[in-house]
mmCIF file of C-alpha atoms in Angstrom:
data_model
loop_
_atom_site.group_PDB
_atom_site.id
_atom_site.type_symbol
_atom_site.label_atom_id
_atom_site.label_comp_id
_atom_site.label_asym_id
_atom_site.label_seq_id
_atom_site.Cartn_x
_atom_site.Cartn_y
_atom_site.Cartn_z
ATOM 1 C CA SER A 1 -48.548 69.076 -51.372
ATOM 2 C CA ARG A 2 -48.176 65.328 -50.982
ATOM 3 C CA LEU A 3 -47.624 63.204 -47.946
ATOM 4 C CA PHE A 4 -45.966 59.811 -48.287
ATOM 5 C CA VAL A 5 -46.478 57.286 -45.534
ATOM 6 C CA SER A 6 -44.822 53.939 -45.014
ATOM 7 C CA TRP A 7 -45.846 51.508 -42.293
ATOM 8 C CA SER A 8 -44.648 48.052 -41.333
ATOM 9 C CA ALA A 9 -45.173 45.719 -38.412
ATOM 10 C CA GLU A 10 -42.890 42.960 -37.235
ATOM 11 C CA GLY A 11 -43.156 40.397 -34.502
ATOM 12 C CA ILE A 12 -43.182 36.780 -33.474
ATOM 13 C CA PRO A 13 -46.444 34.928 -34.125
ATOM 14 C CA LEU A 14 -48.058 33.363 -31.068
ATOM 15 C CA GLY A 15 -48.472 29.615 -30.859
ATOM 16 C CA LYS A 16 -46.941 26.829 -32.885
ATOM 17 C CA VAL A 17 -45.816 27.536 -36.438
ATOM 18 C CA LYS A 18 -45.350 25.186 -39.352
ATOM 19 C CA ASN A 19 -41.691 24.176 -39.494
ATOM 20 C CA ARG A 20 -39.820 25.835 -42.355
ATOM 21 C CA ASP A 21 -36.449 24.459 -43.418
ATOM 22 C CA ASN A 22 -34.385 25.954 -46.257
ATOM 23 C CA GLY A 23 -30.948 24.335 -46.405
ATOM 24 C CA ILE A 24 -30.771 23.860 -42.626
ATOM 25 C CA GLU A 25 -32.960 22.337 -39.921
ATOM 26 C CA VAL A 26 -33.205 23.393 -36.255
ATOM 27 C CA ARG A 27 -35.253 21.731 -33.511
ATOM 28 C CA LEU A 28 -35.506 22.055 -29.727
ATOM 29 C CA SER A 29 -36.722 19.370 -27.330
ATOM 30 C CA MET A 30 -37.044 19.467 -23.546
ATOM 31 C CA SER A 31 -37.146 16.626 -21.034
ATOM 32 C CA ASP A 32 -36.767 16.138 -17.310
ATOM 33 C CA ARG A 33 -33.651 14.572 -15.769
ATOM 34 C CA LYS A 34 -35.209 11.107 -16.136
ATOM 35 C CA GLY A 35 -35.576 11.570 -19.896
ATOM 36 C CA LYS A 36 -39.362 12.045 -19.904
ATOM 37 C CA THR A 37 -40.443 14.603 -22.502
ATOM 38 C CA ALA A 38 -41.562 17.817 -20.817
ATOM 39 C CA GLY A 39 -45.228 18.530 -21.373
ATOM 40 C CA GLN A 40 -47.052 21.830 -21.333
ATOM 41 C CA LYS A 41 -47.384 21.752 -17.524
ATOM 42 C CA ILE A 42 -44.154 22.057 -15.554
ATOM 43 C CA GLU A 43 -43.585 22.287 -11.813
ATOM 44 C CA ARG A 44 -41.739 25.376 -10.609
ATOM 45 C CA GLY A 45 -38.123 24.561 -9.767
ATOM 46 C CA THR A 46 -37.903 21.789 -12.372
ATOM 47 C CA ALA A 47 -34.666 21.585 -14.350
ATOM 48 C CA LEU A 48 -35.309 20.871 -18.023
ATOM 49 C CA ILE A 49 -32.645 19.238 -20.150
ATOM 50 C CA SER A 50 -32.997 21.071 -23.434
ATOM 51 C CA THR A 51 -31.502 19.638 -26.608
ATOM 52 C CA VAL A 52 -31.005 21.829 -29.653
ATOM 53 C CA THR A 53 -30.418 19.950 -32.900
ATOM 54 C CA VAL A 54 -29.005 21.725 -35.953
ATOM 55 C CA MET A 55 -28.532 19.881 -39.253
ATOM 56 C CA PRO A 56 -27.255 21.093 -42.616
ATOM 57 C CA ALA A 57 -29.291 19.887 -45.585
ATOM 58 C CA GLY A 58 -26.766 18.661 -48.089
ATOM 59 C CA LYS A 59 -23.808 21.026 -47.974
ATOM 60 C CA ASP A 60 -21.471 22.257 -45.259
ATOM 61 C CA LEU A 61 -22.499 25.597 -43.763
ATOM 62 C CA ARG A 62 -20.459 28.385 -42.214
ATOM 63 C CA ASN A 63 -21.325 31.216 -39.828
ATOM 64 C CA VAL A 64 -24.640 29.860 -38.577
ATOM 65 C CA VAL A 65 -26.516 31.615 -35.786
ATOM 66 C CA VAL A 66 -29.171 29.774 -33.749
ATOM 67 C CA ILE A 67 -31.619 31.948 -31.810
ATOM 68 C CA ILE A 68 -33.467 30.297 -28.926
ATOM 69 C CA PRO A 69 -35.848 32.854 -27.371
ATOM 70 C CA LEU A 70 -36.991 31.836 -23.900
ATOM 71 C CA PRO A 71 -40.516 31.981 -22.592
ATOM 72 C CA ALA A 72 -40.917 34.085 -19.487
ATOM 73 C CA GLY A 73 -40.733 31.816 -16.462
ATOM 74 C CA LEU A 74 -37.657 29.886 -17.632
ATOM 75 C CA GLU A 75 -34.029 30.804 -16.985
ATOM 76 C CA ILE A 76 -30.828 29.465 -18.514
ATOM 77 C CA GLU A 77 -28.375 27.756 -16.217
ATOM 78 C CA ASN A 78 -24.706 28.026 -17.205
ATOM 79 C CA PRO A 79 -24.904 27.454 -20.985
ATOM 80 C CA ARG A 80 -21.244 26.445 -21.255
ATOM 81 C CA TYR A 81 -21.611 23.493 -18.893
ATOM 82 C CA SER A 82 -24.200 22.697 -16.265
ATOM 83 C CA GLY A 83 -25.066 19.371 -14.659
ATOM 84 C CA ASP A 84 -26.622 17.303 -17.427
ATOM 85 C CA GLY A 85 -25.565 19.902 -19.987
ATOM 86 C CA GLU A 86 -22.588 19.409 -22.264
ATOM 87 C CA PRO A 87 -19.462 21.405 -23.002
ATOM 88 C CA LEU A 88 -19.615 23.257 -26.292
ATOM 89 C CA PRO A 89 -17.758 21.907 -29.315
ATOM 90 C CA PRO A 90 -14.680 24.027 -30.127
ATOM 91 C CA PHE A 91 -16.288 25.670 -33.176
ATOM 92 C CA VAL A 92 -19.446 26.795 -31.312
ATOM 93 C CA ARG A 93 -19.871 29.824 -29.054
ATOM 94 C CA ALA A 94 -22.858 30.386 -26.758
ATOM 95 C CA GLU A 95 -24.118 33.743 -25.567
ATOM 96 C CA ALA A 96 -26.732 33.682 -22.802
ATOM 97 C CA ARG A 97 -28.979 36.693 -22.398
ATOM 98 C CA ASP A 98 -31.928 37.217 -20.071
ATOM 99 C CA ASP A 99 -34.489 36.432 -22.776
ATOM 100 C CA ARG A 100 -32.618 34.145 -25.203
ATOM 101 C CA LEU A 101 -29.713 31.868 -25.896
ATOM 102 C CA LEU A 102 -27.634 32.483 -29.018
ATOM 103 C CA LEU A 103 -25.347 29.896 -30.572
ATOM 104 C CA TYR A 104 -22.755 30.928 -33.127
ATOM 105 C CA ILE A 105 -21.515 27.989 -35.190
ATOM 106 C CA GLU A 106 -18.379 28.631 -37.229
ATOM 107 C CA LYS A 107 -18.761 25.494 -39.360
ATOM 108 C CA LEU A 108 -21.629 23.037 -39.557
ATOM 109 C CA GLU A 109 -20.605 19.938 -41.487
ATOM 110 C CA LYS A 110 -22.912 17.381 -39.857
ATOM 111 C CA ARG A 111 -25.714 17.140 -37.314
ATOM 112 C CA LEU A 112 -25.000 18.986 -34.072
ATOM 113 C CA ASP A 113 -26.864 18.045 -30.867
ATOM 114 C CA TRP A 114 -26.130 20.149 -27.790
ATOM 115 C CA LYS A 115 -27.728 19.963 -24.342
ATOM 116 C CA PHE A 116 -28.189 22.806 -21.893
ATOM 117 C CA ILE A 117 -30.293 23.321 -18.776
ATOM 118 C CA LEU A 118 -33.347 25.548 -18.367
ATOM 119 C CA ARG A 119 -35.035 25.955 -14.994
ATOM 120 C CA ALA A 120 -38.700 26.804 -14.385
ATOM 121 C CA VAL A 121 -38.515 29.733 -11.948
ATOM 122 C CA THR A 122 -41.758 31.717 -12.216
ATOM 123 C CA SER A 123 -45.335 30.439 -12.010
ATOM 124 C CA GLY A 124 -47.780 31.336 -14.760
ATOM 125 C CA THR A 125 -48.814 30.566 -18.330
ATOM 126 C CA PHE A 126 -46.334 31.678 -20.971
ATOM 127 C CA ASP A 127 -46.010 31.648 -24.758
ATOM 128 C CA VAL A 128 -43.042 29.670 -26.074
ATOM 129 C CA PRO A 129 -41.462 31.534 -29.012
ATOM 130 C CA GLN A 130 -40.199 29.723 -32.097
ATOM 131 C CA ILE A 131 -36.498 28.962 -32.471
ATOM 132 C CA SER A 132 -34.608 29.813 -35.634
ATOM 133 C CA ALA A 133 -31.293 29.278 -37.375
ATOM 134 C CA GLU A 134 -29.746 30.972 -40.382
ATOM 135 C CA CYS A 135 -26.459 31.541 -42.128
ATOM 136 C CA MET A 136 -25.437 35.066 -41.136
ATOM 137 C CA TYR A 137 -24.224 35.946 -44.636
ATOM 138 C CA ASP A 138 -26.863 33.975 -46.569
ATOM 139 C CA PRO A 139 -30.252 34.464 -44.861
ATOM 140 C CA ALA A 140 -31.979 32.359 -47.545
ATOM 141 C CA VAL A 141 -30.484 29.371 -45.689
ATOM 142 C CA SER A 142 -32.769 29.356 -42.656
ATOM 143 C CA SER A 143 -35.041 27.300 -40.433
ATOM 144 C CA ILE A 144 -37.801 28.076 -37.957
ATOM 145 C CA SER A 145 -39.656 25.622 -35.725
ATOM 146 C CA GLY A 146 -41.510 25.135 -32.476
ATOM 147 C CA GLY A 147 -43.659 27.458 -30.470
ATOM 148 C CA GLY A 148 -46.614 26.903 -28.173
ATOM 149 C CA ARG A 149 -47.495 27.524 -24.523
ATOM 150 C CA ILE A 150 -46.339 26.254 -21.164
ATOM 151 C CA GLU A 151 -47.796 26.486 -17.692
ATOM 152 C CA ILE A 152 -45.449 26.615 -14.726
ATOM 153 C CA ARG A 153 -47.161 25.640 -11.453
#
């Protein structure tokens, strides 16, 4: 008798990855309320103005999903509008979960910059997962960027 075995492993690599852009580009930057870029060491209680930038490369895109996984220690404040955040454009929907923020973009014709607030709530050292974007019905159009570590004191 024969035994057939199949095994696969899947996960998010730790640390920073090389940016990969195929037909779309996604980036995330974080700064304090004064506009100073947030470093790897953040004081607990600090509000971070986070800017996600999504750009099509050449052609208009439809049905784009942006996945922004959060490092432990950070929480999303109201993703629809919060302080220095911005209201969502009419063709974008945000879904906040405990561990990530999802953006669903119906049509992406030009660069989209959107700000939302993250707050450092738990002390410790945490891995920062990479963010990604892809067309839901054409996964060959995708982008991944970012990653690293932060320390919340």
